[in-house]
Coordinates of C-alpha atoms in Angstrom, one line a residue:
X1 CA 148.9 187.0 88.1
X2 CA 150.5 190.3 89.2
X3 CA 147.2 192.0 89.9
X4 CA 146.1 189.2 92.3
X5 CA 146.5 189.9 96.0
X6 CA 146.6 186.4 97.4
X7 CA 147.7 187.2 101.0
X8 CA 146.7 190.2 103.1
X9 CA 145.1 191.5 106.3
X10 CA 141.9 193.4 106.4
X11 CA 140.7 195.4 109.4
X12 CA 137.1 196.5 110.3
X13 CA 135.7 198.5 113.1
X14 CA 134.3 199.7 115.4
X15 CA 131.8 196.9 116.0
X16 CA 129.4 196.6 118.9
X17 CA 130.9 194.5 121.8
X18 CA 130.7 190.8 121.0
X19 CA 130.1 191.3 117.2
X20 CA 133.8 190.7 116.4
X21 CA 133.6 187.0 117.3
X22 CA 130.1 186.7 115.8
X23 CA 131.1 188.0 112.4
X24 CA 134.6 186.7 112.5
X25 CA 133.6 183.0 113.0
X26 CA 130.8 183.2 110.5
X27 CA 132.8 184.8 107.7
X28 CA 135.8 182.5 108.3
X29 CA 133.6 179.4 107.9
X30 CA 132.0 180.9 104.7
X31 CA 135.4 181.6 103.3
X32 CA 136.6 178.1 103.8
X33 CA 133.4 176.3 102.6
X34 CA 131.6 178.5 100.1
X35 CA 134.1 180.3 97.8
X36 CA 134.2 178.6 94.4
X37 CA 137.4 177.3 93.0
X38 CA 138.8 174.8 90.5
X39 CA 139.9 171.3 91.3
X40 CA 141.2 168.3 89.4
X41 CA 138.5 165.6 89.7
X42 CA 139.7 163.0 87.3
X43 CA 142.7 161.9 85.2
X44 CA 143.8 159.2 82.8
X45 CA 147.1 157.9 81.7
X46 CA 147.6 155.9 78.5
X47 CA 148.0 152.2 79.4
X48 CA 146.8 152.7 83.0
X49 CA 143.6 151.1 84.4
X50 CA 143.7 152.1 88.0
X51 CA 145.4 154.3 90.5
X52 CA 147.5 151.5 92.0
X53 CA 149.4 150.8 88.8
X54 CA 153.0 151.4 88.0
X55 CA 154.4 152.5 84.6
X56 CA 157.6 151.1 83.0
X57 CA 160.3 153.8 82.8
X58 CA 158.5 156.2 85.2
X59 CA 160.1 156.8 88.6
X60 CA 156.8 157.4 90.4
X61 CA 153.8 155.1 90.6
X62 CA 150.4 156.3 89.5
X63 CA 149.1 157.1 93.0
X64 CA 152.1 159.5 93.5
X65 CA 151.5 161.1 90.1
X66 CA 147.9 161.7 91.0
X67 CA 149.0 163.5 94.2
X68 CA 151.3 165.8 92.2
X69 CA 148.5 166.5 89.6
X70 CA 146.2 167.6 92.4
X71 CA 148.7 170.2 93.4
X72 CA 148.3 172.1 90.1
X73 CA 146.5 175.5 90.6
X74 CA 144.2 176.6 87.8
X75 CA 142.7 180.0 87.1
X76 CA 139.7 180.1 84.7
X77 CA 136.1 181.3 84.4
X78 CA 135.2 177.9 82.8
X79 CA 133.0 175.6 84.8
X80 CA 134.9 172.5 83.5
X81 CA 137.7 171.7 81.1
X82 CA 140.2 169.0 80.2
X83 CA 143.9 169.3 79.4
X84 CA 146.4 166.9 77.9
X85 CA 150.2 166.3 78.2
X86 CA 152.5 164.2 76.2
X87 CA 156.1 163.9 77.2
X88 CA 159.2 161.7 76.5
X89 CA 162.2 161.3 78.7
X90 CA 163.3 163.5 81.6
X91 CA 161.4 165.6 84.1
X92 CA 157.7 166.2 83.6
X93 CA 156.0 169.3 85.1
X94 CA 152.7 171.2 84.7
X95 CA 154.1 173.6 82.1
X96 CA 154.0 170.8 79.6
X97 CA 150.2 170.6 79.4
X98 CA 148.8 171.8 76.1
X99 CA 147.3 175.3 76.5
X100 CA 143.5 175.7 76.7
X101 CA 141.9 179.1 75.8
X102 CA 140.8 180.8 79.0
X103 CA 142.8 178.6 81.3
X104 CA 146.0 179.5 83.1
X105 CA 148.2 177.2 85.3
X106 CA 149.5 179.4 88.1
X107 CA 152.3 177.0 89.2
X108 CA 153.7 175.7 85.9
X109 CA 156.8 174.4 87.7
X110 CA 154.7 171.9 89.7
X111 CA 156.6 168.5 89.4
X112 CA 154.6 165.5 88.1
X113 CA 157.0 162.7 87.4
X114 CA 160.3 161.7 86.0
X115 CA 160.8 159.5 82.9
X116 CA 163.8 157.4 81.8
X117 CA 165.3 158.4 78.5
X118 CA 163.3 155.9 76.5
X119 CA 160.0 156.2 78.4
X120 CA 157.0 158.3 77.4
X121 CA 153.7 159.3 79.1
X122 CA 150.4 160.6 77.9
X123 CA 148.1 162.2 80.6
X124 CA 144.7 163.8 80.3
X125 CA 143.1 165.7 83.3
X126 CA 139.6 166.8 83.9
X127 CA 139.0 169.9 86.0
X128 CA 135.7 171.2 87.5
X129 CA 134.5 174.2 89.4
X130 CA 133.1 173.6 92.9
X131 CA 133.1 174.5 96.6
X132 CA 134.8 173.0 99.6
X133 CA 135.9 169.4 99.7
X134 CA 134.0 166.7 97.7
X135 CA 134.7 163.0 97.8
X136 CA 135.2 161.1 94.6
X137 CA 132.0 159.1 94.9
X138 CA 130.0 162.4 94.7
X139 CA 131.7 163.6 91.5
X140 CA 130.9 162.9 87.9
X141 CA 133.7 162.6 85.3
X142 CA 133.8 161.5 81.7
X143 CA 134.1 157.8 81.0
X144 CA 137.6 156.5 81.2
X145 CA 138.8 158.9 83.8
X146 CA 140.0 157.8 87.3
X147 CA 138.1 159.9 89.8
X148 CA 139.8 161.8 92.6
X149 CA 138.6 163.5 95.8
X150 CA 138.9 167.2 95.3
X151 CA 139.4 170.2 97.5
X152 CA 138.0 173.1 95.5
X153 CA 138.4 175.9 97.9
X154 CA 140.9 178.6 96.7
X155 CA 141.4 179.7 100.3
X156 CA 144.6 178.2 101.7
X157 CA 144.4 179.8 105.1
X158 CA 142.2 182.3 107.0
X159 CA 142.3 183.5 110.6
X160 CA 140.6 186.3 112.4
X161 CA 141.5 188.4 115.4
X162 CA 139.4 190.6 117.7
X163 CA 140.8 193.5 119.7
X164 CA 139.2 196.1 122.0
X165 CA 138.8 199.4 120.3
X166 CA 138.2 202.9 121.8
X167 CA 135.3 205.0 120.6
X168 CA 135.1 208.2 122.6
X169 CA 135.3 207.3 126.3
X170 CA 134.3 203.6 125.6
X171 CA 137.1 201.1 125.2
X172 CA 135.2 197.9 124.7
X173 CA 134.1 198.1 121.1
X174 CA 135.5 195.4 118.8
X175 CA 138.0 195.7 116.0
X176 CA 137.9 192.7 113.7
X177 CA 140.8 191.7 111.4
X178 CA 141.0 188.9 108.9
X179 CA 144.3 187.4 107.6
X180 CA 143.6 185.6 104.3
X181 CA 145.8 183.6 102.0
X182 CA 144.5 182.2 98.7
X183 CA 146.2 179.9 96.1
X184 CA 146.4 182.9 93.7
X185 CA 143.3 182.0 91.6
X186 CA 141.2 184.5 93.4
X187 CA 142.0 187.9 95.0
X188 CA 141.9 187.7 98.8
X189 CA 139.8 190.9 99.1
X190 CA 137.4 189.7 96.5
X191 CA 137.0 186.5 98.4
X192 CA 136.3 188.3 101.6
X193 CA 133.7 190.5 99.9
X194 CA 132.0 187.4 98.4
X195 CA 131.9 185.9 101.9
X196 CA 130.2 189.0 103.3
X197 CA 127.7 189.0 100.4
X198 CA 126.9 185.3 101.0
X199 CA 126.3 186.0 104.7
X200 CA 124.0 189.0 103.8
X201 CA 122.1 187.0 101.2
X202 CA 121.5 184.1 103.5
X203 CA 120.2 186.5 106.2
X204 CA 117.8 188.1 103.7
X205 CA 116.5 184.7 102.7
X206 CA 115.8 183.8 106.3
X207 CA 114.0 187.1 106.9
X208 CA 111.9 186.6 103.8
X209 CA 110.9 183.1 104.8
X210 CA 110.0 184.3 108.3
X211 CA 107.9 187.2 106.9
X212 CA 106.0 185.1 104.4
X213 CA 102.4 186.0 105.0
X214 CA 100.9 183.1 103.1
X215 CA 102.6 180.4 105.1
X216 CA 101.6 179.2 108.6
X217 CA 104.5 179.2 110.9
X218 CA 104.3 176.6 113.6
X219 CA 105.1 178.0 117.1
X220 CA 107.9 176.2 118.9
X221 CA 106.9 175.4 122.4
X222 CA 109.4 176.3 125.1
X223 CA 109.3 173.6 127.8
X224 CA 109.9 174.9 131.3
X225 CA 113.2 173.7 132.7
X226 CA 113.5 173.4 136.5
X227 CA 117.1 174.4 136.3
X228 CA 116.0 178.0 135.4
X229 CA 115.2 178.3 139.1
X230 CA 118.7 177.3 140.4
X231 CA 120.4 180.1 142.2
X232 CA 123.4 181.5 140.4
X233 CA 125.6 182.0 143.5
X234 CA 125.5 178.3 144.5
X235 CA 125.4 176.8 141.0
X236 CA 128.1 178.6 139.0
X237 CA 131.8 178.9 140.0
X238 CA 132.6 182.4 138.8
X239 CA 135.4 184.9 139.4
X240 CA 134.9 187.8 141.7
X241 CA 134.6 190.2 138.8
X242 CA 131.9 188.1 137.1
X243 CA 130.0 187.7 140.5
X244 CA 130.1 191.5 140.9
X245 CA 128.6 192.0 137.4
X246 CA 125.7 189.6 138.2
X247 CA 125.2 191.2 141.6
X248 CA 125.1 194.7 140.1
X249 CA 122.3 193.4 137.7
X250 CA 120.5 191.9 140.7
X251 CA 120.3 188.5 139.0
X252 CA 119.5 185.7 141.4
X253 CA 118.4 182.7 139.3
X254 CA 119.9 181.0 136.2
X255 CA 116.7 182.1 134.4
X256 CA 117.6 185.7 135.1
X257 CA 121.0 185.3 133.6
X258 CA 120.2 183.3 130.5
X259 CA 117.4 185.8 129.5
X260 CA 119.9 188.6 129.7
X261 CA 121.9 189.8 126.6
X262 CA 125.6 190.6 126.3
X263 CA 124.5 194.3 126.1
X264 CA 123.0 193.9 129.6
X265 CA 126.2 192.6 131.0
X266 CA 128.3 195.2 129.2
X267 CA 126.2 197.9 130.8
X268 CA 127.8 197.2 134.1
X269 CA 130.9 199.4 134.7
X270 CA 134.1 197.3 134.5
X271 CA 132.5 194.4 132.6
X272 CA 134.6 193.6 129.5
X273 CA 134.8 190.8 126.9
X274 CA 136.8 188.5 129.1
X275 CA 134.2 188.6 131.8
X276 CA 131.3 188.0 129.4
X277 CA 133.2 185.1 127.8
X278 CA 133.8 183.6 131.2
X279 CA 130.1 183.7 132.1
X280 CA 129.0 182.2 128.8
X281 CA 131.7 179.5 129.1
X282 CA 130.6 178.5 132.6
X283 CA 126.9 178.5 131.6
X284 CA 127.7 176.2 128.7
X285 CA 129.8 173.9 130.7
X286 CA 127.4 173.5 133.6
X287 CA 124.0 173.7 131.9
X288 CA 124.5 173.9 128.1
X289 CA 122.6 177.2 128.3
X290 CA 123.6 180.5 126.7
X291 CA 122.7 184.2 127.0
X292 CA 119.8 185.8 125.2
X293 CA 117.5 182.8 125.6
X294 CA 113.9 183.5 125.1
X295 CA 111.7 182.4 128.0
X296 CA 108.1 183.4 127.6
X297 CA 106.7 185.1 130.7
X298 CA 109.8 184.6 132.7
X299 CA 108.8 187.4 135.0
X300 CA 105.6 185.5 135.7
X301 CA 107.0 182.0 136.3
X302 CA 110.1 183.3 138.1
X303 CA 110.3 182.1 141.8
X304 CA 108.5 184.5 144.0
X305 CA 110.1 186.3 147.0
X306 CA 113.1 187.6 145.1
X307 CA 112.5 190.8 143.1
X308 CA 114.9 191.9 140.4

């Protein structure tokens, strides 16, 4: 376990303006949902038929024992395995499970239950590999096991932060940092690299599907929206700085603004991330529109009389 880095911060940059949030949000979601881990999905206790039972001589009821069992952290390359525990009298913890080749319990001190001097208990657990959170009704366990919901993700916490970064004379590039904490079964850096690879592979898959020459791709028709013709000045309540950016770009209508990109806005001197975020937020709030919207032949259908 000593070679596992389960908590650390990783910094990347410089990134083009706006890319910090774009990558940060995507990678964070992948880390939380798509990194494989091990989870306890079923258990059985000798003499117990359901999770609402109690056991003579055991301080905790079965439901509480199940909660404690789910807190055990496993490390293994196996896709599934079972482990057994037999104890009599006194405190019972995870270290008392019989060893299984290729399986390590990372928190052997995890408390399970307490037995009276004359009481004994026999527990068998079933562990599987999976991703994210899976409810018990979606899991398959061997006959006789009581099924449990399972949170497979080995990522306990992940956050990202975006700061401005100077490159030459420009100060609006993004610096992206991730703070990641795992349960110790995976290395935090390895998990981050897997998330990047998943994002890359999914992007490649989308490109390949889009470029498939032997498939007909149905064109999506963009229906004209009368709100494109609303004038920005009278429709959006923006700060003076944001108004100046739009004025510098000579944007008059909502259609002018939503067909623009973040790069267009950043090209105006003095326009930073805060201003762009404000414009996007107000657009979303008022119209549910966003920047970089594709409107075919906007220059042709744009109201006449006002020239960009």
